[in-house]
Amino acid sequence: SAAARRPWRLFGAMCLLRLPRITQPLEKEEEEVAALMQQVEGELEKSHYSDHEIRKLEEEEQLKRRRESLYDEDEARGKTVIMAQDLEEKWEQKFLQFKAAPRITDADKSNDRTSLNRKLDSNLMLLVKQKIGNQELWLLPQVEWQPGETLRSTAERAMATFLGDHIQAKVLGNAPYGIYKYKFPRAIRTENNVGAKVFFFKAFLQSSDLSQAELKADYLWVTKKELGDYLKSEYLKKVNRFLLD
Amino acid sequence: SCSSWLPQRVPLRCSHWQSSLLEVRTSPPVRAQPKKKKKVDVKKEQAQKERMKKKLKKLEKAAPELIPIEDFIAPLKYSESNRVRSLPALSPEESERRVLLLKKWCLFKQKQDEAEKKAIKALVESQQEALKELRLEGEELYQAAIRRDEGLFPFERDGPSYTPPLPGYDPPEGKCIDVTKVYTQ
C-alpha cells in the first residue's frame, strides 16, 4: 500500500480546566502590605476628609456644645435630626444582615471529587478512567487519532466522547501543549507497532452546568496537587510541565 | 384616450395654497416686502454671508481646545484647610517597620516574578517538544498545529470574586443616572 505504516500510534488527549471562581487567599506579605497601603493611601494619611466625615465632625461639635450649654434648642422644638452616626449604624446593620455564599463549599467538606463545586479558588481538571491494554487507568480523556483529522479534532472528540456533544469549552489554539511518548510492552511490540504518542491539548470549561453530561465513564475533577493520587509518575511528569499553579 | 375636460394632475408651484383645482387661480399670496427693495437686500445678504464665512474660518484656524480631564482636576472645596486630617506624627519604630516591610515586599515580588517566568518557560518548552514529535509524524499534521487559531481572540472572561455567586440572590433595586459631562470639540 502507498501509505507508510506508522510505528507510533497517535492519540489526542484533552486537559479540560474549570477555572477558579473565587480569589486565592492572600499570602502573609500580601496581607501586611495591603494593610499598609490602606493606612497610607486609602484611609488615613494621604487623603482629606470626605463630606460625610466633615458632617460627622460638625455634628459631634454641635452635640458637645449642646451638652455644655443648658439651652437645648432642637429638643424644645421637637425636631428629630438624622445624624451621620445614625446613618452609619443603619448601614452597618444592613451589611450584617447579608450572608454571602461560603468560600468553603459542602463538596470541599465532604471531599467529593466528582463535584465541580469544590476548590473554588483553584483550577480543576477532568480525569477519566480508561482501559489501556489490560489495565484500567486514570487519564486525561484521550482517543486514538483517525487519518484525515487534525490532532486538535482528536482531542475535541475525546472530550465529546466522555462529556457529550453539548459541552462548551474554549480550546486554546491548534498546537499541542505537551506529549507523552511510551513504548508498548515487549510482548506486543513490533517493528511497525513500537508504541504510542499522546498529544495533550488544553481547554477552558465555559459552561458550569454539566447535568446533561458525565454519563459515560468514571470521572473526577482534581487540582494539580491531587493529580499525583491518580496519575502514574512518568505520565504525571509530562502533564505537570504544561500546568500552571 | 383621456377625456379633455379632466384637468391634468400636474403639481403646481404654491399648490398648497390652492387646495381644489376648481377654485379660481390667483397669484400665490405675496410676502411682506414690496419688490422695489430687492437689489439692496441682496447686497446686504451677501455682506452678511461673507462676515459669517470669515468668522467660521477664524474659528476653524484656531487650535481646538483640549478637553479637560475631570479626574485630574481636584474640586476647590477639597483644598480647604478644615479638610486636612489631624494625625499624630509617625514614630521612629513605625517608619522603621514600614521600610523593612517594603524591602520584604520587594523580595516577595521578585520571587513571584521569577516563578512566573520559569513556569512560562516550562510551558513553551513542553509545547516545542510536542511540536517536534508531531512533525516526525507527518508534515500536514504539523502544519495544521502551527496554524493560527482565528477563533481564539478576542477572549473574554470574568475574573474571580471574593465569594462565589449566591444562588437565588435578589439584588436591591436602583437606577443609575449618568452625570458625566460630555465635551465636543
Short mmCIF file of C-alpha atoms in Angstrom, two decimals:
data_model
loop_
_atom_site.label_atom_id
_atom_site.label_comp_id
_atom_site.label_asym_id
_atom_site.label_seq_id
_atom_site.Cartn_x
_atom_site.Cartn_y
_atom_site.Cartn_z
CA SER A 1 0.00 0.00 0.00
CA ALA A 2 1.11 3.57 -0.61
CA ALA A 3 0.51 4.82 2.93
CA ALA A 4 3.54 4.31 5.18
CA ARG A 5 2.81 2.36 8.30
CA ARG A 6 3.33 4.49 11.34
CA PRO A 7 5.43 2.81 14.06
CA TRP A 8 3.82 5.08 16.64
CA ARG A 9 0.10 5.10 17.33
CA LEU A 10 -1.21 8.64 17.81
CA PHE A 11 -3.64 9.77 20.48
CA GLY A 12 -5.23 13.15 21.19
CA ALA A 13 -5.97 13.98 24.83
CA MET A 14 -7.81 16.96 26.31
CA CYS A 15 -6.84 18.73 29.50
CA LEU A 16 -10.15 20.38 30.37
CA LEU A 17 -9.87 23.04 33.08
CA ARG A 18 -12.57 24.55 35.24
CA LEU A 19 -11.09 27.94 36.09
CA PRO A 20 -11.22 29.44 39.62
CA ARG A 21 -14.43 31.13 40.75
CA ILE A 22 -13.06 32.86 43.86
CA THR A 23 -9.80 34.60 44.70
CA GLN A 24 -6.97 32.74 46.37
CA PRO A 25 -6.23 33.65 49.99
CA LEU A 26 -3.52 36.30 50.37
CA GLU A 27 0.00 35.40 51.40
CA LYS A 28 1.24 36.86 54.67
CA GLU A 29 3.38 39.52 52.92
CA GLU A 30 0.47 40.48 50.69
CA GLU A 31 -1.79 40.99 53.71
CA GLU A 32 0.78 43.14 55.51
CA VAL A 33 1.40 45.38 52.52
CA ALA A 34 -2.33 45.64 51.77
CA ALA A 35 -2.88 46.87 55.33
CA LEU A 36 -0.07 49.40 54.96
CA MET A 37 -1.43 50.70 51.65
CA GLN A 38 -4.86 51.07 53.18
CA GLN A 39 -3.44 53.02 56.07
CA VAL A 40 -1.29 55.36 54.00
CA GLU A 41 -3.12 55.87 50.72
CA GLY A 42 -6.62 54.78 51.47
CA GLU A 43 -7.96 55.99 54.73
CA LEU A 44 -5.62 57.86 56.93
CA GLU A 45 -2.59 59.68 55.79
CA LYS A 46 -2.76 60.90 52.24
CA SER A 47 -6.48 61.54 52.00
CA HIS A 48 -8.55 64.51 53.14
CA TYR A 49 -11.84 64.39 54.99
CA SER A 50 -14.85 63.42 52.87
CA ASP A 51 -18.21 65.22 53.02
CA HIS A 52 -19.62 62.52 55.26
CA GLU A 53 -16.71 62.81 57.70
CA ILE A 54 -16.99 66.63 57.79
CA ARG A 55 -20.68 66.29 58.56
CA LYS A 56 -19.93 63.79 61.31
CA LEU A 57 -17.29 66.07 62.88
CA GLU A 58 -19.63 69.08 62.81
CA GLU A 59 -22.44 67.10 64.40
CA GLU A 60 -20.12 65.91 67.16
CA GLU A 61 -19.10 69.52 67.80
CA GLN A 62 -22.79 70.56 67.96
CA LEU A 63 -23.60 67.73 70.35
CA LYS A 64 -20.70 68.71 72.62
CA ARG A 65 -21.76 72.36 72.63
CA ARG A 66 -25.36 71.45 73.39
CA ARG A 67 -24.32 69.27 76.32
CA GLU A 68 -22.14 72.04 77.75
CA SER A 69 -24.78 74.72 77.34
CA LEU A 70 -28.11 74.38 79.15
CA TYR A 71 -30.25 75.69 76.34
CA ASP A 72 -31.40 72.82 74.14
CA GLU A 73 -32.99 74.41 71.12
CA ASP A 74 -33.81 71.42 68.94
CA GLU A 75 -35.40 69.32 71.62
CA ALA A 76 -37.60 72.26 72.60
CA ARG A 77 -38.86 72.38 69.04
CA GLY A 78 -39.36 68.60 68.95
CA LYS A 79 -37.35 68.22 65.77
CA THR A 80 -35.71 64.89 65.06
CA VAL A 81 -32.40 65.11 63.27
CA ILE A 82 -30.79 62.16 61.49
CA MET A 83 -27.14 62.24 62.41
CA ALA A 84 -24.30 60.84 60.39
CA GLN A 85 -23.63 58.42 63.23
CA ASP A 86 -27.19 57.03 62.92
CA LEU A 87 -26.72 56.55 59.22
CA GLU A 88 -23.51 54.63 59.81
CA GLU A 89 -25.20 52.35 62.29
CA LYS A 90 -28.05 51.74 59.87
CA TRP A 91 -25.60 50.82 57.10
CA GLU A 92 -23.68 48.51 59.42
CA GLN A 93 -26.90 46.69 60.38
CA LYS A 94 -27.84 46.24 56.73
CA PHE A 95 -24.41 44.84 55.96
CA LEU A 96 -24.56 42.36 58.83
CA GLN A 97 -27.88 41.07 57.58
CA PHE A 98 -26.33 39.99 54.28
CA LYS A 99 -24.92 36.47 54.18
CA ALA A 100 -22.54 35.75 51.33
CA ALA A 101 -22.12 32.28 49.82
CA PRO A 102 -19.38 30.34 51.62
CA ARG A 103 -15.93 30.04 50.09
CA ILE A 104 -15.59 26.50 51.50
CA THR A 105 -18.43 24.52 49.98
CA ASP A 106 -20.13 21.31 51.06
CA ALA A 107 -18.21 19.45 48.40
CA ASP A 108 -14.98 20.73 49.99
CA LYS A 109 -16.04 19.44 53.40
CA SER A 110 -17.04 16.02 52.10
CA ASN A 111 -14.11 15.88 49.66
CA ASP A 112 -16.48 14.92 46.86
CA ARG A 113 -14.02 14.82 43.98
CA THR A 114 -16.70 14.30 41.35
CA SER A 115 -18.15 17.72 42.11
CA LEU A 116 -17.30 20.85 40.12
CA ASN A 117 -18.27 22.92 43.13
CA ARG A 118 -15.10 22.14 45.04
CA LYS A 119 -11.81 24.02 45.48
CA LEU A 120 -13.32 27.17 44.01
CA ASP A 121 -10.03 29.07 44.24
CA SER A 122 -8.08 26.56 42.08
CA ASN A 123 -8.11 25.08 38.61
CA LEU A 124 -9.88 21.72 38.41
CA MET A 125 -9.12 19.29 35.60
CA LEU A 126 -11.03 16.32 34.31
CA LEU A 127 -9.70 12.78 34.77
CA VAL A 128 -11.46 9.73 33.38
CA LYS A 129 -10.90 6.01 33.88
CA GLN A 130 -9.88 4.33 30.63
CA LYS A 131 -8.77 0.86 29.63
CA ILE A 132 -5.27 0.79 28.17
CA GLY A 133 -4.18 -2.68 27.22
CA ASN A 134 -5.47 -4.77 30.08
CA GLN A 135 -5.22 -2.01 32.71
CA GLU A 136 -7.82 0.45 33.95
CA LEU A 137 -6.02 3.76 34.33
CA TRP A 138 -6.91 7.31 35.38
CA LEU A 139 -6.02 9.58 32.45
CA LEU A 140 -6.83 12.86 30.78
CA PRO A 141 -9.57 11.85 28.32
CA GLN A 142 -7.95 10.53 25.14
CA VAL A 143 -8.98 8.78 21.93
CA GLU A 144 -6.93 7.42 19.04
CA TRP A 145 -6.25 9.65 16.06
CA GLN A 146 -8.05 8.82 12.82
CA PRO A 147 -6.48 9.63 9.45
CA GLY A 148 -7.95 12.78 7.92
CA GLU A 149 -8.43 14.75 11.15
CA THR A 150 -6.11 17.14 12.91
CA LEU A 151 -4.89 16.22 16.38
CA ARG A 152 -6.88 19.08 17.85
CA SER A 153 -10.02 17.48 16.43
CA THR A 154 -8.96 14.20 18.01
CA ALA A 155 -8.71 15.89 21.39
CA GLU A 156 -12.08 17.58 20.93
CA ARG A 157 -13.55 14.23 20.00
CA ALA A 158 -12.10 12.76 23.19
CA MET A 159 -13.84 15.49 25.19
CA ALA A 160 -17.16 14.85 23.43
CA THR A 161 -16.81 11.09 23.90
CA PHE A 162 -16.78 11.46 27.66
CA LEU A 163 -18.85 14.59 28.18
CA GLY A 164 -21.26 14.64 25.25
CA ASP A 165 -21.56 16.98 22.27
CA HIS A 166 -23.05 19.91 24.14
CA ILE A 167 -20.01 20.62 26.22
CA GLN A 168 -18.96 24.26 25.95
CA ALA A 169 -15.21 24.62 26.08
CA LYS A 170 -12.70 27.06 24.64
CA VAL A 171 -9.77 25.14 23.17
CA LEU A 172 -6.56 27.15 23.48
CA GLY A 173 -5.20 27.03 19.96
CA ASN A 174 -4.29 24.45 17.36
CA ALA A 175 -0.96 23.39 18.84
CA PRO A 176 -0.50 20.66 21.45
CA TYR A 177 0.73 21.70 24.90
CA GLY A 178 2.66 18.54 25.69
CA ILE A 179 3.40 15.00 24.69
CA TYR A 180 3.68 11.65 26.46
CA LYS A 181 5.53 9.03 24.48
CA TYR A 182 5.79 5.43 25.59
CA LYS A 183 6.79 2.08 24.13
CA PHE A 184 4.47 -0.90 24.26
CA PRO A 185 5.47 -3.85 26.45
CA ARG A 186 7.85 -6.20 24.64
CA ALA A 187 5.15 -8.84 24.31
CA ILE A 188 3.16 -6.79 21.82
CA ARG A 189 5.86 -4.51 20.45
CA THR A 190 6.74 -4.99 16.79
CA GLU A 191 8.80 -3.02 14.29
CA ASN A 192 5.65 -1.45 12.92
CA ASN A 193 3.92 -1.02 16.28
CA VAL A 194 6.51 0.41 18.64
CA GLY A 195 4.42 2.48 20.98
CA ALA A 196 2.14 5.47 21.34
CA LYS A 197 2.40 9.28 21.33
CA VAL A 198 -0.27 11.07 23.33
CA PHE A 199 -0.62 14.77 22.42
CA PHE A 200 -2.20 16.96 25.08
CA PHE A 201 -4.43 19.93 24.28
CA LYS A 202 -5.80 22.48 26.75
CA ALA A 203 -9.31 23.88 27.02
CA PHE A 204 -11.21 26.10 29.44
CA LEU A 205 -14.64 24.91 30.52
CA GLN A 206 -17.23 27.57 29.69
CA SER A 207 -20.49 26.08 30.98
CA SER A 208 -20.83 25.40 34.66
CA ASP A 209 -23.86 23.16 34.26
CA LEU A 210 -22.82 19.65 33.33
CA SER A 211 -26.01 17.92 34.41
CA GLN A 212 -26.58 16.76 30.84
CA ALA A 213 -23.15 15.19 30.56
CA GLU A 214 -20.92 12.91 32.60
CA LEU A 215 -22.79 9.70 31.84
CA LYS A 216 -20.05 7.88 30.08
CA ALA A 217 -17.37 6.71 32.48
CA ASP A 218 -15.83 7.12 35.92
CA TYR A 219 -14.63 10.68 36.21
CA LEU A 220 -13.01 13.07 38.67
CA TRP A 221 -12.31 16.78 38.86
CA VAL A 222 -8.99 17.32 40.64
CA THR A 223 -6.47 20.06 41.30
CA LYS A 224 -2.84 19.99 40.14
CA LYS A 225 -1.68 18.88 43.59
CA GLU A 226 -4.16 15.99 43.66
CA LEU A 227 -3.06 14.62 40.28
CA GLY A 228 -0.34 12.59 41.99
CA ASP A 229 -3.05 10.50 43.67
CA TYR A 230 -4.21 9.16 40.32
CA LEU A 231 -1.66 9.52 37.55
CA LYS A 232 1.37 7.34 37.02
CA SER A 233 4.69 9.10 37.62
CA GLU A 234 6.04 9.36 34.06
CA TYR A 235 2.68 10.49 32.70
CA LEU A 236 2.30 12.94 35.59
CA LYS A 237 5.72 14.45 34.92
CA LYS A 238 4.75 15.30 31.33
CA VAL A 239 1.36 16.68 32.32
CA ASN A 240 2.79 18.89 35.09
CA ARG A 241 5.02 20.68 32.59
CA PHE A 242 2.12 22.46 30.94
CA LEU A 243 0.03 23.12 34.03
CA LEU A 244 0.31 26.46 35.82
CA ASP A 245 -0.33 26.51 39.56
CA SER B 1 -57.58 58.41 -24.52
CA CYS B 2 -58.39 60.58 -21.56
CA SER B 3 -61.33 62.97 -21.71
CA SER B 4 -60.33 66.55 -22.33
CA TRP B 5 -62.39 68.19 -19.54
CA LEU B 6 -60.42 66.49 -16.70
CA PRO B 7 -57.64 68.81 -15.52
CA GLN B 8 -54.11 67.35 -15.62
CA ARG B 9 -52.66 66.28 -12.28
CA VAL B 10 -49.60 68.43 -12.51
CA PRO B 11 -48.09 69.65 -9.23
CA LEU B 12 -48.34 73.42 -9.25
CA ARG B 13 -45.99 75.84 -7.65
CA CYS B 14 -47.68 77.07 -4.43
CA SER B 15 -50.34 74.41 -4.97
CA HIS B 16 -50.63 74.04 -1.19
CA TRP B 17 -52.40 77.38 -1.23
CA GLN B 18 -54.88 76.12 -3.78
CA SER B 19 -56.48 73.02 -2.36
CA SER B 20 -59.05 72.47 -5.06
CA LEU B 21 -58.36 72.72 -8.79
CA LEU B 22 -61.82 74.10 -9.30
CA GLU B 23 -61.03 77.31 -7.45
CA VAL B 24 -60.24 80.44 -9.37
CA ARG B 25 -56.50 80.57 -9.78
CA THR B 26 -54.96 83.75 -8.50
CA SER B 27 -51.26 84.50 -7.94
CA PRO B 28 -49.66 82.95 -4.79
CA PRO B 29 -50.01 85.11 -1.65
CA VAL B 30 -47.45 87.87 -1.66
CA ARG B 31 -44.95 88.14 1.25
CA ALA B 32 -44.12 91.26 3.16
CA GLN B 33 -41.53 93.31 1.26
CA PRO B 34 -42.52 95.11 -1.92
CA LYS B 35 -40.35 94.30 -4.92
CA LYS B 36 -38.65 97.71 -5.07
CA LYS B 37 -36.02 96.92 -2.32
CA LYS B 38 -34.83 93.73 -3.97
CA LYS B 39 -31.31 94.80 -5.09
CA VAL B 40 -30.27 96.46 -1.82
CA ASP B 41 -31.41 93.40 0.16
CA VAL B 42 -29.39 91.07 -1.98
CA LYS B 43 -26.24 93.13 -1.32
CA LYS B 44 -26.90 93.16 2.44
CA GLU B 45 -27.47 89.42 2.48
CA GLN B 46 -24.23 88.83 0.60
CA ALA B 47 -22.28 91.03 3.02
CA GLN B 48 -23.76 89.10 5.96
CA LYS B 49 -22.82 85.78 4.42
CA GLU B 50 -19.23 86.91 3.90
CA ARG B 51 -18.97 88.06 7.53
CA MET B 52 -20.23 84.64 8.71
CA LYS B 53 -17.75 82.86 6.48
CA LYS B 54 -14.86 84.94 7.85
CA LYS B 55 -15.90 84.13 11.42
CA LEU B 56 -16.09 80.43 10.62
CA LYS B 57 -12.63 80.48 9.06
CA LYS B 58 -11.19 82.18 12.14
CA LEU B 59 -12.74 79.59 14.44
CA GLU B 60 -11.50 76.75 12.34
CA LYS B 61 -7.94 78.14 12.21
CA ALA B 62 -7.70 78.43 15.99
CA ALA B 63 -6.35 75.24 17.61
CA PRO B 64 -9.09 73.05 19.11
CA GLU B 65 -9.41 73.45 22.87
CA LEU B 66 -8.26 70.45 24.83
CA ILE B 67 -10.99 68.53 26.62
CA PRO B 68 -10.32 68.78 30.38
CA ILE B 69 -9.84 65.51 32.23
CA GLU B 70 -12.25 65.80 35.13
CA ASP B 71 -10.38 63.21 37.21
CA PHE B 72 -7.19 65.27 37.25
CA ILE B 73 -8.82 68.48 38.43
CA ALA B 74 -9.43 68.42 42.18
CA PRO B 75 -12.52 70.46 43.08
CA LEU B 76 -11.59 73.54 45.10
CA LYS B 77 -13.70 72.59 48.10
CA TYR B 78 -11.34 69.75 48.92
CA SER B 79 -8.31 72.01 49.35
CA GLU B 80 -9.87 73.88 52.27
CA SER B 81 -7.88 73.72 55.48
CA ASN B 82 -10.64 72.10 57.52
CA ARG B 83 -10.31 69.07 55.30
CA VAL B 84 -6.80 68.22 56.37
CA ARG B 85 -6.63 65.30 58.79
CA SER B 86 -5.06 65.81 62.17
CA LEU B 87 -2.94 62.75 62.80
CA PRO B 88 -0.16 62.02 65.26
CA ALA B 89 3.34 62.05 63.79
CA LEU B 90 4.93 58.74 62.81
CA SER B 91 7.04 57.15 65.50
CA PRO B 92 10.54 56.04 64.51
CA GLU B 93 9.54 52.40 65.16
CA GLU B 94 6.67 52.73 62.76
CA SER B 95 8.80 54.26 59.99
CA GLU B 96 11.39 51.54 60.56
CA ARG B 97 8.70 48.86 60.31
CA ARG B 98 7.42 50.35 57.07
CA VAL B 99 10.83 50.48 55.44
CA LEU B 100 11.56 46.85 56.37
CA LEU B 101 8.13 45.75 55.16
CA LEU B 102 8.65 47.38 51.77
CA LYS B 103 12.03 45.66 51.42
CA LYS B 104 10.40 42.32 52.22
CA TRP B 105 7.73 43.10 49.64
CA CYS B 106 10.34 43.84 47.03
CA LEU B 107 11.88 40.41 47.56
CA PHE B 108 8.48 38.70 47.57
CA LYS B 109 7.52 40.25 44.26
CA GLN B 110 10.89 39.40 42.73
CA LYS B 111 10.48 35.72 43.69
CA GLN B 112 6.92 35.74 42.34
CA ASP B 113 8.06 37.19 39.03
CA GLU B 114 10.88 34.64 38.70
CA ALA B 115 8.50 31.77 39.39
CA GLU B 116 6.09 33.07 36.76
CA LYS B 117 8.81 33.38 34.14
CA LYS B 118 10.05 29.87 34.95
CA ALA B 119 6.54 28.45 34.56
CA ILE B 120 6.08 30.13 31.20
CA LYS B 121 9.45 28.82 30.05
CA ALA B 122 8.45 25.27 31.00
CA LEU B 123 5.16 25.72 29.14
CA VAL B 124 6.92 26.83 25.97
CA GLU B 125 9.49 24.01 26.16
CA SER B 126 6.74 21.43 26.60
CA GLN B 127 4.95 22.75 23.54
CA GLN B 128 8.12 22.82 21.45
CA GLU B 129 8.83 19.20 22.30
CA ALA B 130 5.28 18.21 21.38
CA LEU B 131 5.52 20.03 18.05
CA LYS B 132 8.88 18.40 17.30
CA GLU B 133 7.42 14.93 17.85
CA LEU B 134 4.37 15.83 15.83
CA ARG B 135 6.47 16.91 12.87
CA LEU B 136 8.09 13.46 12.84
CA GLU B 137 4.64 12.00 12.37
CA GLY B 138 3.70 14.00 9.31
CA GLU B 139 4.07 17.43 7.80
CA GLU B 140 0.32 18.12 7.35
CA LEU B 141 -0.41 17.37 10.99
CA TYR B 142 2.39 19.73 11.98
CA GLN B 143 1.23 22.48 9.64
CA ALA B 144 -2.32 22.17 10.98
CA ALA B 145 -0.97 22.52 14.50
CA ILE B 146 1.06 25.66 13.91
CA ARG B 147 -1.75 27.40 12.06
CA ARG B 148 -3.12 30.47 13.86
CA ASP B 149 -6.46 29.86 15.61
CA GLU B 150 -8.65 32.71 14.36
CA GLY B 151 -11.45 31.93 16.79
CA LEU B 152 -9.27 32.23 19.88
CA PHE B 153 -9.23 36.05 20.19
CA PRO B 154 -10.96 38.20 21.35
CA PHE B 155 -11.01 36.12 24.50
CA GLU B 156 -13.20 37.30 27.36
CA ARG B 157 -13.52 36.01 30.87
CA ASP B 158 -14.90 37.38 34.13
CA GLY B 159 -12.32 37.33 36.89
CA PRO B 160 -12.85 35.55 40.23
CA SER B 161 -14.67 37.32 43.05
CA TYR B 162 -14.08 37.01 46.78
CA THR B 163 -17.18 34.85 47.38
CA PRO B 164 -18.95 32.59 44.87
CA PRO B 165 -22.29 33.71 43.40
CA LEU B 166 -25.19 33.29 45.80
CA PRO B 167 -27.97 31.22 44.17
CA GLY B 168 -31.33 32.97 44.27
CA TYR B 169 -29.89 36.33 45.38
CA ASP B 170 -32.22 39.26 44.71
CA PRO B 171 -30.12 42.39 44.27
CA PRO B 172 -31.57 45.69 45.60
CA GLU B 173 -33.38 47.81 43.02
CA GLY B 174 -31.99 51.12 41.93
CA LYS B 175 -31.48 53.39 38.97
CA CYS B 176 -28.11 54.61 37.77
CA ILE B 177 -28.17 58.14 36.36
CA ASP B 178 -25.01 59.01 34.45
CA VAL B 179 -23.98 62.62 35.12
CA THR B 180 -20.61 62.61 33.35
CA LYS B 181 -20.03 65.76 31.32
CA VAL B 182 -19.61 65.18 27.59
CA TYR B 183 -17.39 67.63 25.70
CA THR B 184 -17.42 68.16 21.95
CA GLN B 185 -14.59 69.81 20.07
#
